[in-house]
Tab-separated table of N, CA and C in Angstrom:
chain	number	residue	atom	x	y	z
A	1	GLU	N	-4.897	12.779	17.807
A	1	GLU	CA	-4.607	13.825	15.825
A	1	GLU	C	-3.446	12.525	15.572
A	2	SER	N	-2.941	11.895	15.847
A	2	SER	CA	-2.476	10.904	14.665
A	2	SER	C	-3.466	10.069	14.217
A	3	SER	N	-4.520	9.690	14.476
A	3	SER	CA	-5.333	9.019	13.851
A	3	SER	C	-5.483	9.871	12.680
A	4	TYR	N	-6.397	11.331	12.733
A	4	TYR	CA	-6.458	12.572	12.096
A	4	TYR	C	-5.046	12.059	10.747
A	5	ALA	N	-3.502	12.510	11.304
A	5	ALA	CA	-3.039	12.317	10.199
A	5	ALA	C	-2.700	10.762	9.071
A	6	LEU	N	-3.631	9.867	9.504
A	6	LEU	CA	-3.592	8.465	9.551
A	6	LEU	C	-5.139	8.327	8.100
A	7	ASP	N	-6.572	8.975	8.531
A	7	ASP	CA	-6.641	9.212	7.352
A	7	ASP	C	-6.622	10.199	6.402
A	8	ALA	N	-5.525	11.801	7.010
A	8	ALA	CA	-5.196	12.455	5.820
A	8	ALA	C	-4.414	11.478	5.307
A	9	CYS	N	-3.379	10.799	4.944
A	9	CYS	CA	-2.498	9.620	4.262
A	9	CYS	C	-3.229	8.787	3.208
A	10	ASN	N	-4.289	8.194	3.935
A	10	ASN	CA	-5.078	7.903	3.024
A	10	ASN	C	-6.057	8.343	1.837
A	11	GLN	N	-6.739	9.586	2.874
A	11	GLN	CA	-7.189	10.554	1.294
A	11	GLN	C	-6.206	10.980	0.441
A	12	ARG	N	-5.214	11.343	1.230
A	12	ARG	CA	-4.443	11.748	-0.153
A	12	ARG	C	-3.933	10.586	-0.899
A	13	LEU	N	-3.729	9.556	-0.793
A	13	LEU	CA	-3.095	8.907	-1.601
A	13	LEU	C	-4.095	8.224	-1.944
A	14	ILE	N	-5.549	8.725	-2.341
A	14	ILE	CA	-6.193	7.971	-3.139
A	14	ILE	C	-6.467	8.963	-4.245
A	15	LYS	N	-6.116	9.918	-3.383
A	15	LYS	CA	-6.342	11.523	-4.662
A	15	LYS	C	-5.640	10.959	-5.370
A	16	ALA	N	-4.363	10.475	-5.439
A	16	ALA	CA	-3.028	10.622	-5.641
A	16	ALA	C	-2.926	9.297	-6.591
A	17	LEU	N	-3.457	8.192	-6.551
A	17	LEU	CA	-4.091	7.387	-7.550
A	17	LEU	C	-4.601	7.738	-8.458
A	18	PHE	N	-5.660	8.755	-8.311
A	18	PHE	CA	-6.737	8.875	-9.746
A	18	PHE	C	-5.907	9.741	-10.483
A	19	PHE	N	-5.392	10.462	-9.879
A	19	PHE	CA	-4.058	11.531	-11.116
A	19	PHE	C	-3.230	11.006	-11.334
A	20	ASN	N	-2.622	9.826	-11.080
A	20	ASN	CA	-2.115	8.710	-11.690
A	20	ASN	C	-0.436	9.349	-11.386
A	21	ASP	N	-0.404	9.787	-9.909
A	21	ASP	CA	0.941	10.145	-9.395
A	21	ASP	C	1.391	9.498	-9.210
A	22	PHE	N	1.881	8.945	-8.980
A	22	PHE	CA	1.970	7.680	-8.376
A	22	PHE	C	3.899	7.839	-7.206
A	23	ASN	N	4.195	9.111	-7.716
A	23	ASN	CA	5.571	9.273	-6.813
A	23	ASN	C	4.529	10.005	-5.439
A	24	ALA	N	3.306	10.195	-4.962
A	24	ALA	CA	2.695	10.874	-4.443
A	24	ALA	C	2.530	9.911	-3.738
A	25	VAL	N	1.866	8.743	-4.137
A	25	VAL	CA	0.695	6.988	-4.065
A	25	VAL	C	1.729	6.477	-2.860
A	26	LEU	N	3.137	7.081	-3.737
A	26	LEU	CA	4.451	5.645	-2.425
A	26	LEU	C	4.365	6.942	-1.137
A	27	LYS	N	5.045	8.093	-1.374
A	27	LYS	CA	5.127	9.300	-0.570
A	27	LYS	C	4.007	8.923	0.924
A	28	TYR	N	3.656	9.401	0.240
A	28	TYR	CA	1.184	9.265	1.481
A	28	TYR	C	1.590	7.445	1.664
A	29	SER	N	1.972	6.375	1.164
A	29	SER	CA	1.896	5.404	1.920
A	29	SER	C	2.805	4.484	2.995
A	30	GLU	N	4.179	5.348	2.245
A	30	GLU	CA	4.915	5.879	3.171
A	30	GLU	C	4.889	6.543	4.162
A	31	LYS	N	4.161	7.549	4.465
A	31	LYS	CA	3.905	7.799	5.826
A	31	LYS	C	2.703	7.585	6.735
A	32	TYR	N	1.952	7.070	6.243
A	32	TYR	CA	0.086	5.964	6.564
A	32	TYR	C	1.257	4.971	7.315
A	33	PHE	N	2.359	4.062	6.945
A	33	PHE	CA	2.840	3.752	7.753
A	33	PHE	C	4.210	3.768	9.052
A	34	ALA	N	4.622	5.010	8.185
A	34	ALA	CA	4.977	5.749	10.188
A	34	ALA	C	4.135	6.486	10.661
A	35	HIS	N	3.239	6.699	10.404
A	35	HIS	CA	2.497	7.226	11.345
A	35	HIS	C	1.917	6.245	12.526
A	36	ARG	N	1.246	4.774	11.788
A	36	ARG	CA	0.534	4.291	12.158
A	36	ARG	C	1.490	3.043	13.089
A	37	SER	N	2.980	2.990	13.141
A	37	SER	CA	3.238	2.651	13.587
A	37	SER	C	3.684	3.254	14.814
A	38	ASP	N	3.228	4.710	15.139
A	38	ASP	CA	3.567	4.942	16.309
A	38	ASP	C	1.538	5.148	17.546
A	39	LEU	N	1.225	4.805	16.523
A	39	LEU	CA	-0.335	4.261	17.329
A	39	LEU	C	-0.667	3.052	17.530
A	40	GLN	N	0.722	1.945	17.423
A	40	GLN	CA	0.280	0.503	17.186
A	40	GLN	C	-0.736	-0.321	18.562
A	41	HIS	N	-0.544	0.465	19.291
A	41	HIS	CA	-0.608	-0.125	20.527
A	41	HIS	C	-2.658	0.822	20.814
A	42	TRP	N	-3.311	1.701	19.996
A	42	TRP	CA	-3.989	2.004	19.972
A	42	TRP	C	-4.456	1.283	18.644
A	43	LEU	N	-4.690	1.037	17.346
A	43	LEU	CA	-4.558	0.252	16.656
A	43	LEU	C	-4.413	-0.802	16.275
A	44	ARG	N	-5.871	-1.747	15.919
A	44	ARG	CA	-5.343	-3.100	15.781
A	44	ARG	C	-6.438	-3.768	15.097
A	45	PHE	N	-7.598	-3.241	15.004
A	45	PHE	CA	-8.557	-2.590	13.841
A	45	PHE	C	-8.607	-1.555	13.226
A	46	ALA	N	-8.935	-0.280	13.720
A	46	ALA	CA	-8.863	0.847	12.567
A	46	ALA	C	-8.716	0.841	11.818
A	47	GLY	N	-6.902	0.790	11.170
A	47	GLY	CA	-6.742	0.869	10.149
A	47	GLY	C	-6.549	0.334	8.818
A	48	ARG	N	-6.915	-1.113	9.595
A	48	ARG	CA	-6.824	-1.698	8.087
A	48	ARG	C	-7.844	-1.397	7.304
A	49	ILE	N	-8.609	-1.141	6.709
A	49	ILE	CA	-8.904	-0.172	5.789
A	49	ILE	C	-7.316	-0.359	4.429
A	50	GLY	N	-7.241	1.205	6.014
A	50	GLY	CA	-5.429	1.642	5.733
A	50	GLY	C	-4.442	1.369	4.619
A	51	ASP	N	-3.963	0.202	5.632
A	51	ASP	CA	-3.474	-0.257	5.721
A	51	ASP	C	-3.410	-1.570	4.259
A	52	ILE	N	-4.932	-1.647	3.605
A	52	ILE	CA	-4.317	-3.054	2.472
A	52	ILE	C	-4.441	-1.218	1.813
A	53	TYR	N	-4.745	-0.397	1.620
A	53	TYR	CA	-4.107	1.019	0.483
A	53	TYR	C	-2.833	0.846	0.287
A	54	SER	N	-2.899	1.218	1.964
A	54	SER	CA	-0.613	1.836	1.030
A	54	SER	C	-0.196	0.258	0.891
A	55	THR	N	-0.773	-0.260	1.979
A	55	THR	CA	-0.134	-1.891	1.353
A	55	THR	C	-0.412	-2.109	-0.553
A	56	PHE	N	-1.124	-2.384	-0.922
A	56	PHE	CA	-1.505	-2.599	-1.824
A	56	PHE	C	-0.840	-1.876	-3.249
A	57	PHE	N	-1.548	-0.371	-3.005
A	57	PHE	CA	-0.893	0.764	-4.154
A	57	PHE	C	0.607	1.436	-3.811
A	58	GLY	N	0.484	0.605	-2.331
A	58	GLY	CA	2.194	1.902	-2.465
A	58	GLY	C	2.723	-0.125	-2.905
A	59	GLY	N	3.174	-1.072	-3.126
A	59	GLY	CA	3.626	-2.080	-4.105
A	59	GLY	C	3.267	-1.580	-5.527
A	60	LEU	N	1.611	-1.362	-5.805
A	60	LEU	CA	1.990	-1.296	-7.336
A	60	LEU	C	2.695	-0.058	-7.638
A	61	SER	N	3.165	0.834	-6.863
A	61	SER	CA	3.505	2.224	-6.912
A	61	SER	C	4.459	1.888	-7.605
A	62	CYS	N	5.346	0.781	-6.419
A	62	CYS	CA	6.971	0.624	-6.394
A	62	CYS	C	7.605	0.237	-7.877
A	63	PHE	N	6.584	-0.700	-8.256
A	63	PHE	CA	6.888	-1.514	-9.453
A	63	PHE	C	6.769	-0.414	-10.956
A	64	ILE	N	5.390	0.168	-10.792
A	64	ILE	CA	5.168	0.453	-11.215
A	64	ILE	C	6.325	1.719	-12.142
A	65	LEU	N	6.770	3.174	-10.241
A	65	LEU	CA	7.492	3.440	-11.153
A	65	LEU	C	9.283	3.156	-10.981
A	66	SER	N	9.142	1.834	-10.623
A	66	SER	CA	10.864	1.021	-10.618
A	66	SER	C	10.927	0.694	-12.297
A	67	ARG	N	10.046	0.499	-12.864
A	67	ARG	CA	9.325	0.591	-14.899
A	67	ARG	C	10.055	1.846	-15.239
A	68	LYS	N	8.903	2.850	-14.374
A	68	LYS	CA	8.847	4.618	-15.570
A	68	LYS	C	10.766	4.523	-15.450
A	69	LYS	N	11.271	4.568	-14.154
A	69	LYS	CA	11.880	5.508	-13.887
A	69	LYS	C	13.154	5.274	-13.964
A	70	SER	N	13.427	3.978	-14.189
A	70	SER	CA	14.889	2.772	-13.583
A	70	SER	C	15.249	2.715	-12.198
A	71	GLN	N	14.605	2.689	-11.919
A	71	GLN	CA	15.011	2.191	-9.931
A	71	GLN	C	14.761	1.568	-9.583
A	72	PRO	N	15.957	0.058	-9.798
A	72	PRO	CA	15.959	-0.786	-9.032
A	72	PRO	C	14.808	-1.161	-7.466
A	73	ASP	N	15.459	0.444	-6.476
A	73	ASP	CA	15.838	-0.428	-5.320
A	73	ASP	C	14.397	-0.194	-5.035
A	74	LEU	N	13.004	0.180	-5.867
A	74	LEU	CA	11.766	0.352	-5.606
A	74	LEU	C	10.874	-1.576	-5.985
A	75	ILE	N	12.079	-2.102	-6.364
A	75	ILE	CA	11.482	-3.541	-6.611
A	75	ILE	C	10.903	-4.067	-5.299
A	76	SER	N	12.423	-4.007	-4.841
A	76	SER	CA	13.080	-4.538	-3.571
A	76	SER	C	11.671	-3.880	-2.336
A	77	ARG	N	11.097	-3.025	-2.713
A	77	ARG	CA	10.014	-2.577	-1.630
A	77	ARG	C	8.972	-2.755	-2.026
A	78	GLY	N	8.397	-2.899	-2.635
A	78	GLY	CA	7.607	-3.369	-4.310
A	78	GLY	C	7.811	-4.596	-3.014
A	79	SER	N	9.003	-5.634	-3.174
A	79	SER	CA	8.816	-7.430	-3.260
A	79	SER	C	7.971	-7.074	-1.835
A	80	PHE	N	8.681	-6.736	-1.444
A	80	PHE	CA	8.141	-6.536	0.352
A	80	PHE	C	6.766	-6.259	0.998
A	81	LEU	N	6.396	-5.384	0.147
A	81	LEU	CA	4.695	-5.312	0.301
A	81	LEU	C	3.415	-6.379	-0.143
A	82	MET	N	4.719	-6.985	-1.454
A	82	MET	CA	3.507	-7.748	-1.631
A	82	MET	C	3.686	-8.888	-0.717
A	83	THR	N	5.026	-9.355	-0.557
A	83	THR	CA	5.554	-10.832	0.703
A	83	THR	C	3.847	-9.918	1.480
A	84	GLU	N	3.021	-9.175	1.800
A	84	GLU	CA	1.889	-8.960	3.190
A	84	GLU	C	0.628	-9.201	2.546
A	85	VAL	N	1.014	-8.493	0.601
A	85	VAL	CA	-0.484	-9.193	0.382
A	85	VAL	C	-0.761	-10.552	-0.153
A	86	GLU	N	0.487	-11.080	0.391
A	86	GLU	CA	0.215	-13.466	0.100
A	86	GLU	C	-0.039	-13.496	1.108
A	87	SER	N	0.271	-12.621	2.455
A	87	SER	CA	0.086	-13.184	3.707
A	87	SER	C	-1.142	-13.565	4.097
A	88	TRP	N	-1.872	-12.293	3.154
A	88	TRP	CA	-3.774	-12.183	3.595
A	88	TRP	C	-3.831	-12.759	2.195
A	89	SER	N	-3.089	-13.056	1.144
A	89	SER	CA	-3.587	-13.549	0.266
A	89	SER	C	-4.148	-15.549	0.707
A	90	HIS	N	-2.663	-15.780	2.000
A	90	HIS	CA	-3.661	-17.716	2.484
A	90	HIS	C	-4.393	-17.479	3.727
A	91	GLN	N	-4.866	-15.745	4.053
A	91	GLN	CA	-5.667	-16.054	4.667
A	91	GLN	C	-6.997	-15.896	4.387
A	92	CYS	N	-6.880	-15.302	3.669
A	92	CYS	CA	-8.693	-14.948	2.551
A	92	CYS	C	-8.131	-14.834	1.620
A	93	GLN	N	-8.048	-15.851	1.077
A	93	GLN	CA	-7.700	-15.963	-0.876
A	93	GLN	C	-9.187	-14.601	-1.224
A	94	TRP	N	-10.058	-15.081	-1.111
A	94	TRP	CA	-11.895	-14.757	-2.168
A	94	TRP	C	-10.879	-12.692	-2.552
A	95	ASN	N	-10.930	-12.047	-0.568
A	95	ASN	CA	-10.078	-11.517	-0.598
A	95	ASN	C	-9.272	-11.276	-1.991
A	96	TYR	N	-7.894	-11.307	-1.895
A	96	TYR	CA	-6.427	-10.573	-2.172
A	96	TYR	C	-6.195	-11.505	-2.833
A	97	GLU	N	-7.088	-12.385	-3.385
A	97	GLU	CA	-5.803	-13.335	-4.316
A	97	GLU	C	-6.008	-12.297	-5.159
A	98	ASN	N	-6.520	-11.688	-6.648
A	98	ASN	CA	-6.940	-11.259	-7.317
A	98	ASN	C	-5.660	-9.683	-6.834
A	99	LYS	N	-5.799	-9.131	-5.568
A	99	LYS	CA	-4.639	-8.697	-5.653
A	99	LYS	C	-2.912	-7.990	-5.842
A	100	LEU	N	-3.333	-9.395	-5.327
A	100	LEU	CA	-1.546	-10.882	-5.403
A	100	LEU	C	-1.040	-10.974	-6.502
A	101	LEU	N	-2.154	-11.524	-7.349
A	101	LEU	CA	-1.912	-12.107	-9.033
A	101	LEU	C	-1.221	-10.572	-9.541
A	102	LEU	N	-2.420	-9.599	-9.296
A	102	LEU	CA	-1.746	-7.830	-10.311
A	102	LEU	C	-0.764	-7.595	-9.716
A	103	LEU	N	-0.147	-7.549	-8.275
A	103	LEU	CA	1.382	-7.148	-8.198
A	103	LEU	C	1.974	-8.030	-8.729
A	104	LYS	N	1.557	-9.362	-8.607
A	104	LYS	CA	2.896	-10.006	-9.335
A	104	LYS	C	3.385	-9.976	-10.628
A	105	ALA	N	2.297	-9.344	-11.263
A	105	ALA	CA	2.357	-9.399	-12.579
A	105	ALA	C	2.830	-7.583	-13.175
A	106	GLU	N	2.373	-7.257	-12.399
A	106	GLU	CA	3.296	-5.705	-12.252
A	106	GLU	C	4.827	-5.855	-12.248
A	107	ARG	N	5.247	-6.497	-11.277
A	107	ARG	CA	6.412	-6.884	-10.976
A	107	ARG	C	6.570	-7.438	-12.048
A	108	SER	N	6.570	-8.595	-13.181
A	108	SER	CA	7.193	-8.928	-13.558
A	108	SER	C	7.259	-8.143	-15.298
A	109	TYR	N	6.533	-7.718	-14.715
A	109	TYR	CA	6.115	-6.526	-16.244
A	109	TYR	C	7.641	-5.737	-16.637
């Protein structure tokens, strides 16, 4: 049942992203990680694409919302998510460096 919850969170996250609803993106990113921690023993590779979506788009949403709504606490959450993308960038620069640079640009904006 929880694997379906992960899929549902990802689908809703992408839908919210299409409609520029960054509050919902952040909400579904957090729900994804809450469900994923329940399944840590089972999911080694199955949730990886969801990890990327939730981490990257969650980080972008944190930085965008912190700027638009003057919520400085979101900057620390976005920075935490950005460190995860940074570690992926060290492992596979080809796939993750562009995402890391976009997160850094949004944080600096």
